[in-house]
mmCIF file of C-alpha atoms in Angstrom:
data_model
loop_
_atom_site.group_PDB
_atom_site.id
_atom_site.type_symbol
_atom_site.label_atom_id
_atom_site.label_comp_id
_atom_site.label_asym_id
_atom_site.label_seq_id
_atom_site.Cartn_x
_atom_site.Cartn_y
_atom_site.Cartn_z
ATOM 1 C CA SER A 1003 -9.616 43.327 43.256
ATOM 2 C CA ALA A 1004 -9.025 39.610 41.931
ATOM 3 C CA VAL A 1005 -9.383 36.626 43.658
ATOM 4 C CA ILE A 1006 -6.660 34.394 43.217
ATOM 5 C CA SER A 1007 -6.961 30.460 43.888
ATOM 6 C CA GLN A 1008 -3.236 28.687 43.605
ATOM 7 C CA LYS A 1009 -3.079 24.933 43.929
ATOM 8 C CA PRO A 1010 -1.369 22.771 45.585
ATOM 9 C CA SER A 1011 -1.083 24.881 48.660
ATOM 10 C CA ARG A 1012 2.121 22.657 49.547
ATOM 11 C CA ASP A 1013 4.182 19.493 48.223
ATOM 12 C CA ILE A 1014 7.005 17.834 49.205
ATOM 13 C CA CYS A 1015 9.039 16.273 46.325
ATOM 14 C CA GLN A 1016 11.771 13.880 45.474
ATOM 15 C CA ARG A 1017 14.651 15.361 43.626
ATOM 16 C CA GLY A 1018 14.827 15.436 39.995
ATOM 17 C CA THR A 1019 10.719 15.159 39.495
ATOM 18 C CA SER A 1020 8.874 18.166 38.306
ATOM 19 C CA LEU A 1021 6.240 20.174 39.745
ATOM 20 C CA THR A 1022 3.398 22.039 38.334
ATOM 21 C CA ILE A 1023 1.754 24.953 40.256
ATOM 22 C CA GLN A 1024 -2.087 26.244 39.108
ATOM 23 C CA CYS A 1025 -3.016 29.705 39.567
ATOM 24 C CA GLN A 1026 -6.767 30.604 38.807
ATOM 25 C CA VAL A 1027 -8.105 34.210 38.575
ATOM 26 C CA ASP A 1028 -11.925 34.818 39.045
ATOM 27 C CA SER A 1029 -11.750 37.500 36.186
ATOM 28 C CA GLN A 1030 -9.908 37.983 33.010
ATOM 29 C CA VAL A 1031 -5.993 39.549 33.897
ATOM 30 C CA THR A 1032 -3.814 40.677 31.381
ATOM 31 C CA MET A 1033 -0.657 40.594 33.187
ATOM 32 C CA MET A 1034 0.596 37.645 35.835
ATOM 33 C CA PHE A 1035 3.489 36.989 37.714
ATOM 34 C CA TRP A 1036 5.012 34.514 39.290
ATOM 35 C CA TYR A 1037 7.255 35.182 42.028
ATOM 36 C CA ARG A 1038 9.787 32.855 44.467
ATOM 37 C CA GLN A 1039 10.346 33.280 48.114
ATOM 38 C CA GLN A 1040 12.857 31.886 50.573
ATOM 39 C CA PRO A 1041 12.207 31.731 54.048
ATOM 40 C CA GLY A 1042 12.423 35.211 55.507
ATOM 41 C CA GLN A 1043 13.586 36.448 51.925
ATOM 42 C CA SER A 1044 11.949 39.268 49.858
ATOM 43 C CA LEU A 1045 10.266 37.871 46.678
ATOM 44 C CA THR A 1046 12.010 37.501 43.608
ATOM 45 C CA LEU A 1047 10.305 37.616 40.328
ATOM 46 C CA ILE A 1048 10.853 34.741 38.465
ATOM 47 C CA ALA A 1049 8.222 35.608 35.208
ATOM 48 C CA THR A 1050 6.350 37.817 33.759
ATOM 49 C CA ALA A 1051 3.042 35.611 31.794
ATOM 50 C CA ASN A 1052 1.277 37.373 29.100
ATOM 51 C CA GLN A 1053 -1.382 35.122 27.409
ATOM 52 C CA GLY A 1054 -0.990 34.700 23.571
ATOM 53 C CA SER A 1055 2.756 35.580 24.289
ATOM 54 C CA GLU A 1056 6.165 33.903 25.211
ATOM 55 C CA ALA A 1057 6.625 34.577 29.494
ATOM 56 C CA THR A 1058 9.012 36.975 29.932
ATOM 57 C CA TYR A 1059 12.223 35.519 32.222
ATOM 58 C CA GLU A 1060 14.320 37.703 34.762
ATOM 59 C CA SER A 1061 18.079 37.019 35.369
ATOM 60 C CA GLY A 1062 18.825 34.228 36.821
ATOM 61 C CA PHE A 1063 15.550 32.031 35.685
ATOM 62 C CA VAL A 1064 15.153 30.167 32.158
ATOM 63 C CA ILE A 1065 12.352 28.843 30.440
ATOM 64 C CA ASP A 1066 13.795 25.334 30.624
ATOM 65 C CA LYS A 1067 13.798 25.586 34.268
ATOM 66 C CA PHE A 1068 10.359 27.376 35.147
ATOM 67 C CA PRO A 1069 8.221 26.626 32.195
ATOM 68 C CA ILE A 1070 4.983 28.989 32.156
ATOM 69 C CA SER A 1071 1.572 28.278 30.273
ATOM 70 C CA ARG A 1072 -0.683 31.176 30.150
ATOM 71 C CA PRO A 1073 -3.283 29.390 27.651
ATOM 72 C CA ASN A 1074 -6.327 32.063 28.618
ATOM 73 C CA LEU A 1075 -6.470 35.586 30.454
ATOM 74 C CA THR A 1076 -7.490 33.996 33.435
ATOM 75 C CA PHE A 1077 -5.420 30.852 34.245
ATOM 76 C CA SER A 1078 -1.143 29.925 34.441
ATOM 77 C CA THR A 1079 0.816 27.235 35.593
ATOM 78 C CA LEU A 1080 4.678 27.197 36.571
ATOM 79 C CA THR A 1081 6.244 24.210 36.452
ATOM 80 C CA VAL A 1082 9.356 23.610 38.299
ATOM 81 C CA SER A 1083 11.699 20.655 36.602
ATOM 82 C CA ASN A 1084 14.174 18.709 37.445
ATOM 83 C CA MET A 1085 13.917 20.022 40.771
ATOM 84 C CA SER A 1086 16.635 19.916 43.821
ATOM 85 C CA PRO A 1087 16.753 20.668 47.037
ATOM 86 C CA GLU A 1088 17.915 24.947 46.284
ATOM 87 C CA ASP A 1089 14.116 24.924 44.957
ATOM 88 C CA SER A 1090 12.470 24.054 48.318
ATOM 89 C CA SER A 1091 10.707 27.657 48.048
ATOM 90 C CA ILE A 1092 7.149 29.189 48.420
ATOM 91 C CA TYR A 1093 5.692 30.060 45.036
ATOM 92 C CA LEU A 1094 3.484 32.567 44.129
ATOM 93 C CA CYS A 1095 1.223 33.786 41.466
ATOM 94 C CA SER A 1096 0.338 37.294 41.290
ATOM 95 C CA ALA A 1097 -1.871 38.853 38.722
ATOM 96 C CA ALA A 1098 -2.075 42.636 38.299
ATOM 97 C CA GLY A 1099 -4.986 44.977 38.590
ATOM 98 C CA ALA A 1100 -6.333 48.775 38.600
ATOM 99 C CA ASN A 1101 -3.639 51.514 39.394
ATOM 100 C CA GLU A 1102 -0.564 49.221 39.607
ATOM 101 C CA LYS A 1103 -1.423 47.065 42.500
ATOM 102 C CA LEU A 1104 -0.576 43.150 42.354
ATOM 103 C CA PHE A 1105 -2.821 40.286 43.711
ATOM 104 C CA PHE A 1106 -1.727 37.397 45.053
ATOM 105 C CA GLY A 1107 -2.060 33.491 45.479
ATOM 106 C CA SER A 1108 -1.982 32.140 48.563
ATOM 107 C CA GLY A 1109 1.369 30.424 47.721
ATOM 108 C CA THR A 1110 2.558 27.028 47.111
ATOM 109 C CA GLN A 1111 5.052 25.759 49.722
ATOM 110 C CA LEU A 1112 7.605 23.296 48.011
ATOM 111 C CA SER A 1113 9.966 21.032 49.491
ATOM 112 C CA VAL A 1114 12.381 18.716 47.741
ATOM 113 C CA LEU A 1115 14.032 15.972 49.277
ATOM 114 C CA SER B 331 18.498 43.144 42.798
ATOM 115 C CA GLN B 332 16.741 43.980 45.533
ATOM 116 C CA GLN B 333 15.644 47.468 46.356
ATOM 117 C CA GLY B 334 13.401 48.319 49.325
ATOM 118 C CA GLU B 335 15.425 47.350 52.934
ATOM 119 C CA GLU B 336 12.806 47.553 56.050
ATOM 120 C CA ASP B 337 13.711 48.408 59.519
ATOM 121 C CA PRO B 338 13.201 47.110 61.596
ATOM 122 C CA GLN B 339 13.318 43.083 60.696
ATOM 123 C CA ALA B 340 11.454 42.355 64.055
ATOM 124 C CA LEU B 341 9.262 44.177 65.985
ATOM 125 C CA SER B 342 6.984 43.515 68.757
ATOM 126 C CA ILE B 343 4.678 45.137 70.466
ATOM 127 C CA GLN B 344 1.467 45.420 73.101
ATOM 128 C CA GLU B 345 -2.009 45.704 71.690
ATOM 129 C CA GLY B 346 -3.079 49.279 71.240
ATOM 130 C CA GLU B 347 0.211 50.432 70.726
ATOM 131 C CA ASN B 348 1.763 52.328 67.302
ATOM 132 C CA ALA B 349 4.113 50.404 64.739
ATOM 133 C CA THR B 350 5.979 52.103 62.764
ATOM 134 C CA MET B 351 8.158 50.363 59.892
ATOM 135 C CA ASN B 352 10.739 51.738 57.622
ATOM 136 C CA CYS B 353 11.196 51.171 54.461
ATOM 137 C CA SER B 354 14.746 52.680 52.120
ATOM 138 C CA TYR B 355 15.153 52.379 48.167
ATOM 139 C CA LYS B 356 17.985 53.060 46.094
ATOM 140 C CA THR B 357 17.023 53.970 42.655
ATOM 141 C CA SER B 358 14.351 56.262 41.475
ATOM 142 C CA ILE B 359 10.436 55.152 41.984
ATOM 143 C CA ASN B 360 7.215 55.796 40.093
ATOM 144 C CA ASN B 361 5.145 54.607 43.370
ATOM 145 C CA LEU B 362 6.035 52.803 46.291
ATOM 146 C CA GLN B 363 3.266 49.908 48.003
ATOM 147 C CA TRP B 364 2.907 48.327 51.179
ATOM 148 C CA TYR B 365 1.879 44.863 51.170
ATOM 149 C CA ARG B 366 0.982 42.588 54.056
ATOM 150 C CA GLN B 367 1.488 39.153 54.531
ATOM 151 C CA ASN B 368 0.252 36.472 57.401
ATOM 152 C CA SER B 369 2.166 33.135 57.811
ATOM 153 C CA GLY B 370 1.796 30.696 55.248
ATOM 154 C CA ARG B 371 -0.267 33.333 53.309
ATOM 155 C CA GLY B 372 0.063 35.315 50.159
ATOM 156 C CA LEU B 373 0.345 38.864 49.702
ATOM 157 C CA VAL B 374 -2.390 41.603 50.613
ATOM 158 C CA HIS B 375 -1.890 44.836 49.191
ATOM 159 C CA LEU B 376 -2.094 48.008 51.731
ATOM 160 C CA ILE B 377 -1.579 51.733 50.150
ATOM 161 C CA LEU B 378 -0.018 53.056 47.325
ATOM 162 C CA ILE B 379 1.908 56.228 47.752
ATOM 163 C CA ARG B 380 2.772 57.924 44.294
ATOM 164 C CA SER B 381 5.925 59.581 43.870
ATOM 165 C CA ASN B 382 4.548 62.946 43.869
ATOM 166 C CA GLU B 383 2.796 62.189 47.145
ATOM 167 C CA ARG B 384 4.035 62.820 50.720
ATOM 168 C CA GLU B 385 0.983 61.050 52.946
ATOM 169 C CA LYS B 386 -1.615 58.870 52.495
ATOM 170 C CA HIS B 387 -4.106 56.999 55.183
ATOM 171 C CA SER B 388 -5.906 54.514 55.107
ATOM 172 C CA GLY B 389 -8.158 53.452 58.154
ATOM 173 C CA ARG B 390 -5.424 52.610 60.995
ATOM 174 C CA LEU B 391 -2.605 53.224 58.449
ATOM 175 C CA ARG B 392 -0.540 56.632 57.133
ATOM 176 C CA VAL B 393 2.447 55.928 54.625
ATOM 177 C CA THR B 394 4.955 59.015 54.183
ATOM 178 C CA LEU B 395 7.153 58.995 52.051
ATOM 179 C CA ASP B 396 10.269 60.928 51.692
ATOM 180 C CA THR B 397 11.760 61.027 48.316
ATOM 181 C CA SER B 398 14.900 63.332 48.585
ATOM 182 C CA LYS B 399 15.928 60.667 51.715
ATOM 183 C CA LYS B 400 14.800 57.308 49.679
ATOM 184 C CA SER B 401 12.564 56.069 52.541
ATOM 185 C CA SER B 402 8.975 55.556 53.162
ATOM 186 C CA SER B 403 7.491 54.900 56.853
ATOM 187 C CA LEU B 404 4.255 52.756 57.354
ATOM 188 C CA LEU B 405 2.558 54.042 60.707
ATOM 189 C CA ILE B 406 -0.363 51.275 62.334
ATOM 190 C CA THR B 407 -2.226 52.684 64.892
ATOM 191 C CA ALA B 408 -3.940 51.393 67.808
ATOM 192 C CA SER B 409 -2.784 47.517 66.977
ATOM 193 C CA ARG B 410 -4.673 44.249 67.205
ATOM 194 C CA ALA B 411 -3.724 40.993 67.407
ATOM 195 C CA ALA B 412 -5.071 40.226 63.928
ATOM 196 C CA ASP B 413 -2.151 42.875 62.570
ATOM 197 C CA THR B 414 0.326 40.280 63.917
ATOM 198 C CA ALA B 415 1.684 39.379 60.426
ATOM 199 C CA SER B 416 5.298 40.124 58.426
ATOM 200 C CA TYR B 417 4.885 43.912 55.862
ATOM 201 C CA PHE B 418 6.627 44.452 52.931
ATOM 202 C CA CYS B 419 7.351 47.996 50.630
ATOM 203 C CA ALA B 420 6.968 47.504 47.413
ATOM 204 C CA THR B 421 9.244 49.625 44.698
ATOM 205 C CA GLY B 422 7.487 50.253 41.563
ATOM 206 C CA ASN B 423 10.570 52.147 39.670
ATOM 207 C CA SER B 424 10.533 54.474 37.067
ATOM 208 C CA GLY B 425 11.564 53.157 33.238
ATOM 209 C CA ALA B 426 10.404 49.666 34.298
ATOM 210 C CA GLY B 427 7.048 48.153 33.462
ATOM 211 C CA SER B 428 4.039 49.294 35.529
ATOM 212 C CA TYR B 429 3.968 46.041 37.286
ATOM 213 C CA GLN B 430 7.597 45.323 37.541
ATOM 214 C CA LEU B 431 7.648 45.985 41.631
ATOM 215 C CA THR B 432 10.845 45.039 43.649
ATOM 216 C CA PHE B 433 10.351 44.302 47.278
ATOM 217 C CA GLY B 434 12.348 44.224 50.705
ATOM 218 C CA LYS B 435 13.056 41.781 53.086
ATOM 219 C CA GLY B 436 10.383 42.803 55.039
ATOM 220 C CA THR B 437 9.122 43.686 58.506
ATOM 221 C CA LYS B 438 7.676 41.000 61.005
ATOM 222 C CA LEU B 439 5.628 42.475 63.233
ATOM 223 C CA SER B 440 4.032 40.599 66.483
ATOM 224 C CA VAL B 441 1.319 42.307 68.416
ATOM 225 C CA ILE B 442 0.635 40.943 71.768
ATOM 226 C CA PRO B 443 -2.632 40.545 73.346
#
């Protein structure tokens, strides 16, 4: 299993600013994922982050809005750019473990005023 | 697009009772997984069942899968207050990447001591 440290755990931001969320895994993992979860809702995949290549974004998410870095096999960041109140959500990073299981960080609760 | 739909949306039971949650999905799957999310936390993997399996056990958890009906159920026996959480099913879809999971909206379980 993998232990994932995600920070910040929560933040309150002003409209128009950007926030970078960091995710550190305690072991090397090939694939990492970033999800968004709105209150009481399902998880929506934002993008897949592989080391050494550009992130792959899902429909409705673009690199300019959600730039992702994956500098090595244990770390990734997601930036939420030019924020608006509609970006208020929980953002979750996850890593692919053995046998198609996912391990998750504890999430970042973002509120945009 | 959303794949899994959990039912019920919310469930409240007394400690010691069994809790059953259902998940329906629409397309062919490779596997179906159940995750638990405690309030304000990340998701924790509980159990994975493959499309060629019909039933799987793990401790107090029992999962069934009926691919003809495109449905799965999660049974938690002898529930405890610590089982209070949201439970999500996630499908690994045929033809998608191994770790591309589609999550349902979840069932919020409350276990009353």
